[in-house]
XYZ file of C-alpha atoms in Angstrom:
756
model
C 35.661 2.409 -20.869
C 32.748 0.700 -19.170
C 29.749 -0.528 -21.089
C 26.324 -0.289 -19.560
C 23.821 -2.995 -20.434
C 20.503 -1.617 -21.603
C 17.751 -3.082 -19.449
C 14.016 -3.304 -19.827
C 11.316 -4.036 -17.269
C 8.025 -5.820 -17.744
C 5.316 -7.076 -15.433
C 3.827 -10.380 -16.544
C 0.538 -11.834 -15.398
C 1.175 -15.496 -14.517
C -1.591 -18.054 -14.901
C -1.836 -21.561 -13.479
C -0.105 -20.954 -10.124
C -1.828 -22.745 -7.282
C 0.678 -22.443 -4.437
C 3.881 -20.760 -3.327
C 6.039 -23.514 -4.784
C 4.588 -22.674 -8.228
C 5.731 -19.075 -7.793
C 9.179 -20.239 -6.694
C 9.427 -22.487 -9.753
C 8.479 -19.732 -12.198
C 10.897 -17.324 -10.526
C 13.727 -19.857 -10.692
C 13.002 -20.566 -14.354
C 13.087 -16.889 -15.321
C 16.246 -16.196 -13.339
C 18.057 -18.938 -15.266
C 18.080 -16.638 -18.311
C 21.391 -14.782 -18.344
C 21.013 -11.201 -17.127
C 17.389 -11.620 -16.038
C 16.239 -10.703 -12.533
C 12.697 -11.819 -11.725
C 10.457 -11.698 -8.679
C 7.189 -13.657 -8.723
C 4.375 -12.828 -6.319
C 1.936 -15.660 -5.661
C -0.722 -13.414 -4.071
C -0.869 -10.904 -6.933
C -0.106 -13.575 -9.593
C 2.417 -11.280 -11.243
C 6.085 -11.474 -12.145
C 8.219 -8.348 -12.212
C 11.112 -8.982 -14.595
C 14.207 -6.913 -15.422
C 15.863 -8.167 -18.581
C 18.918 -7.133 -20.624
C 19.162 -6.028 -24.217
C 18.973 -9.113 -26.435
C 16.219 -10.773 -24.377
C 12.642 -10.151 -25.487
C 9.349 -10.377 -23.639
C 8.448 -13.327 -25.879
C 11.566 -15.131 -24.593
C 10.385 -14.588 -21.018
C 6.882 -15.846 -21.799
C 8.315 -18.911 -23.515
C 10.340 -19.794 -20.420
C 7.265 -19.537 -18.193
C 5.292 -21.745 -20.576
C 8.078 -24.321 -20.557
C 7.596 -24.541 -16.794
C 3.916 -25.404 -17.363
C 2.322 -22.014 -16.667
C 0.976 -19.160 -18.764
C 2.294 -15.613 -18.960
C 1.155 -12.462 -20.685
C 1.904 -8.748 -20.410
C -0.707 -6.714 -18.520
C -3.656 -5.824 -20.788
C -4.032 -2.184 -21.857
C -6.077 -0.127 -19.396
C -9.804 -0.515 -19.913
C -12.016 2.563 -20.174
C -12.939 3.577 -16.667
C -16.438 2.720 -15.539
C -18.501 4.785 -13.135
C -18.412 3.698 -9.544
C -21.291 1.497 -8.619
C -21.856 0.215 -12.142
C -21.534 -3.342 -10.926
C -18.787 -4.315 -13.368
C -16.404 -5.088 -10.547
C -18.726 -7.532 -8.882
C -19.498 -9.122 -12.252
C -15.776 -9.585 -12.900
C -15.326 -11.101 -9.456
C -18.280 -13.399 -9.999
C -16.899 -14.551 -13.353
C -13.519 -15.335 -11.817
C -14.912 -17.315 -8.896
C -17.918 -19.004 -10.543
C -16.162 -22.216 -11.729
C -14.512 -22.647 -8.340
C -17.815 -22.033 -6.559
C -19.619 -24.584 -8.749
C -17.059 -27.273 -7.970
C -17.181 -26.390 -4.276
C -20.986 -26.650 -4.090
C -20.875 -30.010 -5.894
C -18.217 -31.296 -3.510
C -20.109 -30.200 -0.383
C -23.506 -31.540 -1.478
C -22.110 -34.939 -2.420
C -19.518 -35.283 0.357
C -21.814 -34.639 3.314
C -23.799 -37.926 2.989
C -20.581 -39.864 2.282
C -18.973 -38.573 5.478
C -22.203 -39.028 7.459
C -22.533 -42.679 6.453
C -18.892 -43.335 7.331
C -19.170 -41.674 10.746
C -22.526 -43.079 11.918
C -22.659 -46.929 11.929
C -26.449 -46.854 12.378
C -26.755 -45.274 8.901
C -24.699 -47.999 7.230
C -27.529 -49.893 5.541
C -26.939 -52.894 3.303
C -24.678 -51.967 0.358
C -24.233 -48.390 1.706
C -20.661 -48.394 0.419
C -21.873 -48.498 -3.211
C -23.933 -45.352 -2.622
C -20.826 -43.764 -1.105
C -18.875 -44.691 -4.227
C -21.608 -43.239 -6.463
C -21.546 -39.935 -4.563
C -17.771 -39.739 -4.071
C -16.791 -40.429 -7.683
C -18.061 -37.064 -9.081
C -16.346 -35.256 -6.221
C -12.988 -36.877 -6.909
C -13.228 -36.653 -10.705
C -15.178 -33.420 -11.362
C -14.645 -31.269 -8.272
C -11.047 -32.419 -7.918
C -10.241 -32.065 -11.620
C -8.204 -28.807 -11.232
C -5.857 -30.597 -8.809
C -5.414 -33.623 -11.073
C -4.939 -31.504 -14.193
C -2.299 -29.324 -12.503
C -0.549 -32.390 -11.083
C -0.393 -34.001 -14.545
C 0.946 -30.797 -16.103
C 3.603 -30.582 -13.403
C 4.519 -34.226 -13.880
C 5.036 -33.668 -17.611
C 7.487 -30.885 -16.722
C 9.214 -32.984 -14.080
C 7.983 -30.879 -11.163
C 5.629 -31.183 -8.219
C 3.434 -28.641 -6.413
C 0.746 -28.476 -3.784
C -1.697 -29.829 -6.357
C 0.526 -32.879 -6.710
C 0.153 -33.598 -3.000
C -3.624 -33.137 -3.042
C -4.047 -35.190 -6.212
C -1.783 -37.974 -4.948
C -3.518 -38.121 -1.581
C -7.109 -38.099 -2.847
C -6.490 -40.461 -5.792
C -4.633 -42.841 -3.492
C -7.574 -42.851 -1.068
C -10.073 -43.269 -3.900
C -8.007 -45.930 -5.691
C -7.501 -47.908 -2.469
C -11.269 -47.788 -1.860
C -12.025 -49.034 -5.368
C -9.605 -51.914 -4.973
C -11.073 -52.759 -1.566
C -14.650 -52.656 -2.878
C -14.106 -54.734 -5.978
C -11.268 -57.082 -4.989
C -10.772 -56.828 -1.265
C -14.095 -58.138 0.159
C -15.082 -54.647 1.295
C -18.140 -54.803 -0.907
C -19.822 -57.779 0.798
C -23.443 -57.082 1.801
C -24.068 -56.234 5.409
C -20.559 -55.003 6.125
C -20.243 -52.096 8.531
C -17.760 -49.205 8.647
C -16.714 -47.387 11.770
C -15.058 -43.934 11.730
C -12.000 -43.766 13.948
C -8.627 -42.051 13.587
C -7.330 -45.149 11.820
C -10.639 -45.889 10.043
C -10.895 -49.632 10.813
C -13.529 -52.250 10.095
C -15.176 -54.425 12.708
C -15.115 -57.475 10.470
C -11.411 -57.272 9.734
C -11.903 -56.652 6.023
C -10.160 -53.893 4.122
C -10.840 -50.213 4.771
C -12.388 -47.816 2.319
C -11.471 -44.120 2.263
C -14.224 -42.622 0.113
C -15.138 -40.097 2.836
C -11.480 -39.019 3.024
C -11.124 -38.543 -0.741
C -14.343 -36.515 -1.087
C -14.095 -34.494 2.154
C -10.465 -33.485 1.560
C -11.372 -32.101 -1.879
C -14.370 -30.254 -0.408
C -12.250 -28.738 2.393
C -9.429 -27.658 0.087
C -11.813 -26.216 -2.494
C -13.505 -24.271 0.311
C -10.138 -23.001 1.460
C -9.180 -21.882 -2.040
C -12.533 -20.209 -2.610
C -12.367 -18.172 0.590
C -8.687 -17.492 -0.026
C -9.461 -16.150 -3.525
C -12.220 -13.922 -2.185
C -10.007 -12.662 0.611
C -7.117 -11.971 -1.787
C -9.479 -9.923 -3.911
C -10.590 -7.951 -0.867
C -6.940 -7.421 0.000
C -6.365 -5.695 -3.345
C -9.597 -3.679 -3.261
C -7.928 -0.532 -1.928
C -5.556 -0.348 -4.897
C -8.380 -0.901 -7.370
C -10.430 1.798 -5.642
C -7.450 4.160 -5.827
C -7.000 3.558 -9.552
C -10.700 4.197 -10.188
C -10.839 7.527 -8.343
C -10.221 9.627 -11.429
C -12.831 11.437 -13.542
C -14.146 9.600 -16.609
C -14.714 12.549 -18.945
C -14.017 16.276 -18.981
C -15.403 19.488 -20.503
C -12.547 21.124 -22.469
C -12.668 24.710 -23.715
C -12.087 24.967 -27.450
C -11.863 27.981 -29.784
C -14.164 30.783 -28.765
C -14.822 29.326 -25.329
C -16.934 26.462 -26.665
C -17.144 23.461 -24.292
C -16.489 19.988 -25.686
C -16.874 16.954 -23.448
C -14.244 14.306 -24.182
C -12.944 11.139 -22.441
C -10.257 12.052 -19.925
C -7.749 9.890 -21.853
C -7.808 12.476 -24.687
C -6.913 15.382 -22.420
C -3.533 16.945 -23.273
C -1.099 19.111 -21.335
C -2.052 22.761 -21.830
C -5.775 22.095 -22.363
C -8.072 24.319 -20.292
C -11.056 22.471 -18.863
C -14.118 23.344 -16.812
C -14.785 21.921 -13.349
C -18.287 22.590 -12.068
C -19.342 22.339 -8.402
C -19.506 18.690 -7.333
C -17.381 17.421 -10.232
C -14.041 15.644 -9.951
C -11.019 17.526 -11.238
C -9.983 15.562 -14.322
C -6.196 15.832 -13.984
C -3.404 17.732 -12.259
C -3.422 21.378 -13.244
C -3.314 25.061 -12.372
C -6.394 27.180 -11.717
C -6.640 29.970 -14.305
C -10.039 31.353 -13.358
C -12.483 31.075 -10.469
C -12.175 30.229 -6.789
C -13.512 27.298 -4.826
C -12.919 24.803 -2.026
C -11.434 21.472 -3.120
C -12.164 18.266 -1.199
C -9.074 16.028 -1.379
C -10.214 13.512 1.251
C -10.418 10.586 -1.187
C -6.788 11.140 -2.137
C -5.095 12.453 1.006
C -7.442 11.473 3.825
C -7.775 15.148 4.837
C -11.412 15.935 5.588
C -11.104 19.757 5.472
C -11.506 21.243 1.937
C -8.688 23.487 0.699
C -9.413 26.948 -0.736
C -7.974 27.478 -4.232
C -7.890 30.381 -6.674
C -6.026 31.552 -9.791
C -2.413 30.357 -9.745
C -3.035 27.531 -7.273
C -2.308 23.930 -8.248
C -4.978 21.230 -8.028
C -4.732 17.455 -8.164
C -6.716 15.119 -10.368
C -9.448 13.012 -8.664
C -10.092 15.661 -5.996
C -13.617 17.097 -5.863
C -14.634 20.685 -6.522
C -16.839 21.459 -3.532
C -17.572 25.120 -4.336
C -17.613 27.409 -7.377
C -16.855 26.940 -11.066
C -13.164 26.587 -11.964
C -11.179 26.806 -15.161
C -8.044 24.642 -14.903
C -5.077 24.321 -17.255
C -3.805 20.713 -17.410
C -0.160 20.368 -16.368
C 0.057 16.565 -16.065
C -1.982 13.879 -17.767
C -2.164 10.087 -17.915
C 0.598 8.200 -16.147
C 2.323 11.419 -15.035
C -0.460 12.530 -12.682
C -0.121 12.319 -8.938
C -2.939 9.761 -8.754
C -1.175 7.513 -11.297
C 2.103 7.882 -9.402
C 0.360 6.916 -6.149
C -1.185 3.837 -7.746
C 2.173 2.884 -9.256
C 3.965 3.231 -5.913
C 1.362 1.101 -4.134
C 1.420 -1.586 -6.830
C 5.220 -1.746 -6.773
C 5.171 -2.032 -2.992
C 2.694 -4.904 -3.149
C 4.969 -6.778 -5.526
C 8.015 -6.568 -3.267
C 9.380 -9.158 -0.877
C 10.717 -8.743 2.624
C 13.964 -10.518 3.543
C 12.109 -12.963 5.748
C 9.770 -13.832 2.840
C 12.718 -14.845 0.664
C 13.536 -17.543 3.218
C 9.932 -18.753 2.997
C 10.194 -18.810 -0.805
C 13.324 -20.965 -0.675
C 11.566 -23.396 1.635
C 8.480 -23.463 -0.614
C 10.667 -24.309 -3.600
C 11.796 -27.629 -2.076
C 8.774 -28.214 0.137
C 6.728 -30.548 -2.088
C 9.519 -33.020 -2.942
C 10.418 -33.191 0.756
C 6.792 -33.912 1.688
C 6.499 -36.655 -0.946
C 9.708 -38.216 0.377
C 8.362 -37.936 3.929
C 5.087 -39.634 2.896
C 6.983 -42.501 1.266
C 9.196 -42.771 4.350
C 6.115 -42.795 6.603
C 4.538 -45.592 4.559
C 7.736 -47.634 4.702
C 8.192 -47.053 8.428
C 4.697 -48.229 9.343
C 4.908 -51.263 7.088
C 8.384 -52.088 8.351
C 7.378 -51.891 12.007
C 4.354 -54.119 11.530
C 1.824 -51.343 11.874
C -0.337 -52.800 9.135
C -1.216 -51.626 5.653
C -4.242 -49.600 6.798
C -2.304 -47.607 9.402
C 0.604 -47.094 7.008
C -1.664 -45.893 4.238
C -3.642 -43.574 6.554
C -0.485 -41.918 7.887
C 1.060 -41.508 4.420
C -2.085 -39.922 2.970
C -2.357 -37.594 5.979
C 1.240 -36.441 5.419
C 0.501 -35.685 1.769
C -2.624 -33.706 2.588
C -1.621 -31.845 5.767
C 1.435 -30.157 4.209
C 0.790 -26.587 3.062
C 3.357 -24.285 1.453
C 0.512 -21.962 0.421
C 0.430 -20.250 3.806
C 4.157 -19.543 3.517
C 3.687 -17.965 0.110
C 0.724 -15.842 1.195
C 2.185 -14.577 4.471
C 3.981 -11.498 3.151
C 2.128 -10.475 -0.035
C -1.363 -10.515 1.465
C -0.284 -8.391 4.442
C 1.527 -6.034 2.063
C -1.517 -5.775 -0.193
C -3.806 -4.868 2.671
C -1.329 -2.657 4.556
C -0.217 -0.614 1.556
C -3.771 -0.365 0.259
C -5.049 0.813 3.634
C -2.244 3.349 3.790
C -3.147 4.702 0.353
C -6.659 5.383 1.614
C -5.181 7.772 4.179
C -2.546 9.355 1.966
C 0.322 7.121 3.148
C 2.364 5.532 0.360
C 4.734 2.733 1.406
C 7.271 1.906 -1.305
C 8.075 -1.683 -0.352
C 8.566 -4.359 2.314
C 12.112 -3.207 3.112
C 10.540 0.013 4.407
C 8.534 -1.965 6.953
C 11.689 -3.509 8.361
C 13.308 -0.057 8.636
C 10.447 1.441 10.660
C 10.907 -1.115 13.422
C 14.520 -0.106 14.088
C 14.484 3.705 13.864
C 15.047 5.620 17.099
C 15.695 9.164 15.794
C 13.572 11.271 13.442
C 15.121 14.322 11.779
C 12.559 16.945 10.754
C 13.302 19.517 8.088
C 11.854 22.856 9.238
C 10.622 24.729 6.186
C 7.640 23.065 4.531
C 7.646 20.158 6.974
C 7.260 21.547 10.490
C 6.307 24.983 9.143
C 4.105 25.960 6.213
C 7.039 27.215 4.124
C 5.145 30.434 3.398
C 5.445 33.805 5.102
C 2.349 35.085 6.869
C 1.419 38.083 8.989
C 2.213 37.553 12.664
C 1.754 40.863 14.494
C 1.221 44.616 14.124
C 2.766 46.871 16.788
C 1.597 50.493 16.518
C 2.839 53.725 18.087
C 0.668 55.273 20.780
C -2.645 56.531 19.456
C -2.334 54.865 16.007
C -5.201 52.696 14.725
C -4.080 49.191 13.717
C -6.709 48.790 10.979
C -5.629 52.037 9.345
C -2.014 50.852 9.276
C -3.011 47.517 7.768
C -5.299 49.060 5.138
C -2.642 51.518 3.934
C 0.493 49.354 4.289
C -1.307 46.297 2.894
C -2.425 48.211 -0.196
C 1.130 49.411 -0.889
C 2.658 45.952 -0.356
C 0.006 44.406 -2.603
C 1.576 46.273 -5.515
C 4.866 44.442 -4.876
C 5.668 40.852 -5.889
C 8.090 40.218 -2.996
C 7.035 37.216 -0.820
C 7.180 39.291 2.378
C 5.110 42.031 0.747
C 2.523 39.489 -0.399
C 2.346 37.979 3.094
C 1.616 41.431 4.559
C -0.965 42.209 1.843
C -2.776 38.887 2.341
C -2.776 39.243 6.136
C -3.915 42.865 5.948
C -6.817 42.008 3.650
C -7.884 39.265 6.056
C -7.796 41.510 9.118
C -8.754 44.963 7.824
C -10.969 44.100 4.876
C -10.790 46.244 1.728
C -7.376 47.791 1.035
C -6.736 51.335 -0.109
C -6.050 52.661 -3.622
C -2.369 53.049 -4.573
C -0.809 55.845 -6.649
C 2.812 56.690 -7.515
C 4.080 53.291 -6.373
C 7.874 52.888 -6.328
C 10.155 50.024 -5.306
C 13.346 51.109 -3.526
C 15.799 48.261 -4.243
C 16.884 46.479 -1.077
C 15.058 48.947 1.152
C 11.273 48.688 0.688
C 8.409 50.393 -1.148
C 6.800 53.822 -1.160
C 3.720 55.467 -2.649
C 0.477 57.337 -2.113
C -2.475 55.388 -0.690
C -5.849 57.110 -0.446
C -4.036 60.446 -0.320
C -1.588 59.383 2.434
C 2.174 59.177 1.884
C 3.226 55.661 2.940
C 6.637 54.000 3.391
C 7.072 50.260 4.183
C 10.495 48.664 4.591
C 13.732 48.884 6.532
C 14.086 51.559 9.237
C 16.805 53.090 7.020
C 14.188 53.836 4.346
C 12.113 55.780 6.842
C 15.242 57.516 8.183
C 15.978 58.884 4.700
C 12.659 60.717 4.995
C 13.534 61.857 8.547
C 11.112 59.376 10.079
C 12.688 57.732 13.121
C 11.262 54.857 15.162
C 10.132 55.738 18.683
C 11.581 53.561 21.516
C 8.587 51.202 21.690
C 8.825 50.411 17.963
C 12.629 49.968 18.138
C 12.039 47.459 20.961
C 9.417 45.641 18.824
C 11.906 45.409 15.918
C 14.596 44.002 18.211
C 12.300 41.419 19.822
C 11.002 40.267 16.434
C 14.528 39.662 15.192
C 15.405 37.729 18.355
C 12.450 35.442 17.639
C 13.656 34.967 14.088
C 10.734 36.916 12.609
C 11.040 39.403 9.762
C 10.010 42.943 10.799
C 9.296 45.976 8.579
C 8.665 49.552 9.624
C 5.683 51.593 8.430
C 5.735 55.354 7.993
C 2.547 57.302 7.283
C 2.338 61.014 6.520
C 5.848 61.821 7.676
C 5.993 59.753 10.889
C 6.989 56.193 11.833
C 3.752 54.690 13.084
C 4.057 50.880 13.208
C 6.127 47.723 12.939
C 4.685 44.724 11.088
C 6.184 41.251 11.640
C 5.896 38.255 9.353
C 7.219 34.726 9.746
C 7.047 31.213 8.366
C 4.250 29.824 10.538
C 4.323 26.471 12.289
C 1.774 24.065 10.842
C -1.227 23.574 13.148
C -0.549 19.878 13.783
C 3.249 19.954 14.112
C 3.383 20.060 17.939
C 0.914 17.157 18.146
C 2.958 15.268 15.543
C 6.160 15.639 17.571
C 4.350 14.374 20.662
C 3.128 11.296 18.780
C 6.565 10.602 17.338
C 7.966 10.663 20.877
C 5.220 8.234 21.957
C 6.537 5.823 19.294
C 9.951 5.898 20.976
C 11.548 8.345 18.532
C 13.876 11.222 19.394
C 13.045 14.310 17.265
C 15.744 16.589 15.807
C 14.981 19.858 13.982
C 17.218 20.450 10.955
C 17.272 23.752 9.036
C 19.378 26.176 7.065
C 17.774 29.089 8.894
C 19.394 31.101 11.657
C 19.761 29.617 15.130
C 17.230 32.061 16.613
C 14.557 31.122 14.077
C 15.188 27.399 14.577
C 15.081 27.649 18.377
C 11.793 29.541 18.245
C 10.152 26.931 16.028
C 11.629 24.062 18.063
C 10.305 25.573 21.296
C 6.847 25.929 19.754
C 6.578 22.259 18.749
C 8.473 20.715 21.664
C 11.817 19.734 20.118
C 14.961 19.966 22.274
C 17.662 19.063 19.753
C 18.254 21.631 16.984
C 20.783 21.716 14.133
C 20.597 25.126 12.414
C 22.400 27.127 9.698
C 23.091 23.963 7.678
C 23.708 24.290 3.958
C 21.725 21.890 1.700
C 24.778 19.721 1.067
C 25.456 19.649 4.810
C 22.191 17.848 5.610
C 23.682 14.534 4.482
C 26.624 15.130 6.845
C 24.195 15.635 9.735
C 22.421 12.349 8.918
C 25.759 10.523 8.738
C 26.915 12.087 12.014
C 23.780 10.872 13.801
C 24.202 7.404 12.281
C 27.830 7.464 13.408
C 26.579 7.981 16.965
C 24.817 4.641 16.695
C 21.371 5.994 15.948
C 18.999 4.590 13.343
C 17.688 7.685 11.590
C 14.473 8.612 9.809
C 14.357 11.863 7.836
C 11.221 13.874 7.017
C 11.525 16.529 4.308
C 9.887 18.065 1.284
C 12.347 19.996 -0.878
C 14.948 19.328 -3.554
C 17.611 20.147 -0.944
C 16.244 17.311 1.235
C 16.467 14.597 -1.431
C 20.042 13.491 -0.680
C 19.375 13.378 3.071
C 16.144 11.413 2.513
C 18.070 8.860 0.474
C 20.928 8.691 3.005
C 18.666 8.180 6.038
C 17.707 4.670 7.150
C 14.103 5.682 6.460
C 13.055 8.625 4.292
C 9.612 10.211 4.576
C 8.640 12.831 1.972
C 5.774 15.271 2.317
C 3.507 14.847 -0.708
C 3.195 18.632 -0.978
C 6.921 18.759 -1.729
C 9.010 18.234 -4.838
C 9.019 15.151 -7.060
C 12.746 14.734 -6.400
C 12.163 14.450 -2.649
C 9.274 12.019 -3.129
C 11.363 9.839 -5.450
C 14.232 9.710 -2.923
C 11.979 8.734 -0.003
C 10.705 5.393 1.300
C 7.364 6.703 2.543
C 5.296 9.518 1.052
C 2.746 11.486 3.089
C 0.373 12.807 0.457
C -1.428 15.341 2.630
C 1.675 17.175 3.872
C 0.400 16.965 7.472
C 3.260 15.983 9.789
C 0.867 14.100 12.080
C 0.456 11.530 9.308
C 4.160 10.662 9.742
C 3.345 9.042 13.081
C 0.391 7.207 11.520
C 2.639 6.013 8.682
C 5.177 4.542 11.096
C 2.394 2.933 13.143
C 0.877 1.350 10.017
C 4.255 0.169 8.724
C 5.115 -1.427 12.076
C 1.712 -3.094 12.330
C 2.009 -4.449 8.784
C 5.441 -5.870 9.591
C 4.054 -7.452 12.768
C 1.255 -9.032 10.722
C 3.759 -10.458 8.229
C 5.798 -11.973 11.047
C 2.675 -13.349 12.690
C 1.629 -14.941 9.401
C 5.043 -16.519 8.864
C 5.170 -17.776 12.453
C 1.800 -19.467 11.948
C 2.744 -20.888 8.551
C 6.059 -22.315 9.755
C 4.631 -23.451 13.083
C 1.675 -25.158 11.446
C 3.862 -27.283 9.185
C 6.437 -28.025 11.882
C 3.694 -29.298 14.206
C 1.347 -30.924 11.688
C 3.749 -33.059 9.657
C 5.098 -35.077 12.631
C 1.547 -35.624 13.931
C 0.445 -36.909 10.525
C 3.510 -39.144 10.171
C 2.826 -40.557 13.651
C -0.649 -41.620 12.546
C -2.390 -39.190 14.904
C -4.305 -37.312 12.203
C -7.121 -38.654 10.080
C -6.595 -37.553 6.411
C -9.979 -35.831 6.364
C -9.078 -33.698 9.381
C -5.683 -33.051 7.808
C -7.397 -31.665 4.690
C -9.534 -29.327 6.778
C -6.494 -28.123 8.707
C -4.520 -27.523 5.517
C -7.325 -25.449 4.002
C -7.690 -23.493 7.235
C -3.998 -22.571 7.342
C -4.175 -20.508 4.139
C -7.504 -18.949 5.054
C -6.098 -18.010 8.460
C -3.098 -16.206 6.963
C -5.230 -14.197 4.534
C -7.856 -13.401 7.178
C -5.167 -12.283 9.605
C -3.840 -9.908 6.932
C -7.329 -8.523 6.344
C -7.393 -7.304 9.949
C -5.145 -4.461 8.740
C -8.189 -3.020 6.995
C -9.365 -1.979 10.456
C -6.300 0.240 10.999
C -7.390 3.734 12.104
C -5.110 6.788 11.987
C -4.862 8.851 15.169
C -5.012 12.102 13.223
C -8.652 13.172 13.455
C -8.448 15.039 10.156
C -8.008 11.776 8.266
C -10.474 9.214 7.260
């Protein structure tokens, strides 16, 4: 008898992290607890933790605090505020204001210090004391966050990026103080020349006040722009979560309207949606008809017509008439909430290549400190002089940057997944990105994916001399009295083509054969030819030929008898979606080989495949056989993506190397997939793969830069070829570059013209 450990999951907001090595340290600390699996994301400042029964959230928070950081569960959702209220910008301003104040102070005071150090003509008598006066507030006040974090880390026996910055700037400042007060650098009339080694013409000791102040200014600038960019990277998710309505008019006893906050809406409540209002939650239309604009949610620009019985999604906009909607999902169960949850979970994930970067970040700072000490010893040991040794060691401390490594994946994921959500593309995690690069075959389920999944009227073939509109008006009226899907397809198509349908009397359903009745005084039969034959109504040759050809195409054909004679054949079929052929063409352009998979007859499958341009067809497959098809293709050496929408596709979606679920499909299929296409338009599948591949390319580009920067910069600094001030600027730029490169994904445009 096996025992299953009960597990809980919590997402903690981590405070005090300043670089990727901080995230690695928190993650390592949490994972030391037996049974705990934690993943810490530096960009989102969150830790996703799975913990066993017997471990509490308070235990997890205590472990984080022991490492020198803060942790707290996410706050309860705040009441939604109307778009454009300005609260967002106020929150952003509050979060960045202290950093901006320190940055402005550092810039204003550092500029004259650097200018005096660089331009000998400006070095008036006792200029170095003015430099000290200006530099001291920069090092102490503007640099305080670095020193505070370094001290906290020291108390916990650890070191981070702040340790390097604090060590480097305090060393430069301390050396300058010693030189000014005890090393003859403060003698009147002394000059200071700015070179890579920062030497003095009179042979006295160097001062590094410009290095200490400028490095802090550069790094503060980098962190400020990095923080702003990270916020922009997450803006798409915040916008998605704020799409919903804020309040709703609910019908109470007697049809009285009561406006309540949307949080109080319950399943089963009937609410009013007026023209121009957002639909408050997922539901079913019980009264009224309208066009619904779902572009904010799905990216589709064309409104969808809805009426009684149709489902609607919360956060979409009623663009037409008044609707009464019965709530079927509320709160965290709505499609909008599920979308936001999927995007947030994806942004918290880590690609395999990022885990390598995390391991490097975890040991990066101690290695850099050791390298700085080694550099100092090497220069002193080889007779390079104290000034050169000190300059090189400080440059090593300041140039190193694990931050870029830690930001490479999460920032690209934040922007890529957020951009996808704006177009109805939900990417579940970084592993999905790696899968999209390798796939070479895409298996398309037919019904509901390539086709609409609903029968519709295709053609009406009449006997010689028979009016088509008359046939449609009479047959459509009779079929409208039936609930059979084929009958409803004929009735809907007839109403669209012929207008008003006739009046039905004496309706009767003949089980397995068709329907019969009186319509506007005419005796009408609709169904199998055998039904008409029982009334001695036989199909003429041209109608028999039409029946045969329809069946060969995989269409469903019914015969129509009016007033004692067979007069027409009506064909219905599951129609190909308008964009399916274009979608197949785009999938081919991405290097993918399309395969049509269906449980329908071979003839039906071949017809649909020919319409959309697919050569390879696997038909008459039972639901459980779809997994076997996926495995057979994988056994042939192919890397397979599967696109489907139904419950019977769920196993195949999970088995495929990459599963794409149509958002119009079942929850089971969506849960089993890796990518969800909210709009249900197959053309978005190609856009989803393009976006996933571009996001992966951005991640790899970021990591290449981050690794390459450190590999190149550290040896240059150790060799004494980098001034510490330039090293500080380069270090700040490396993080800003990675985040800015990720933000380029915001310019991604889908090829499907119906989106965006």
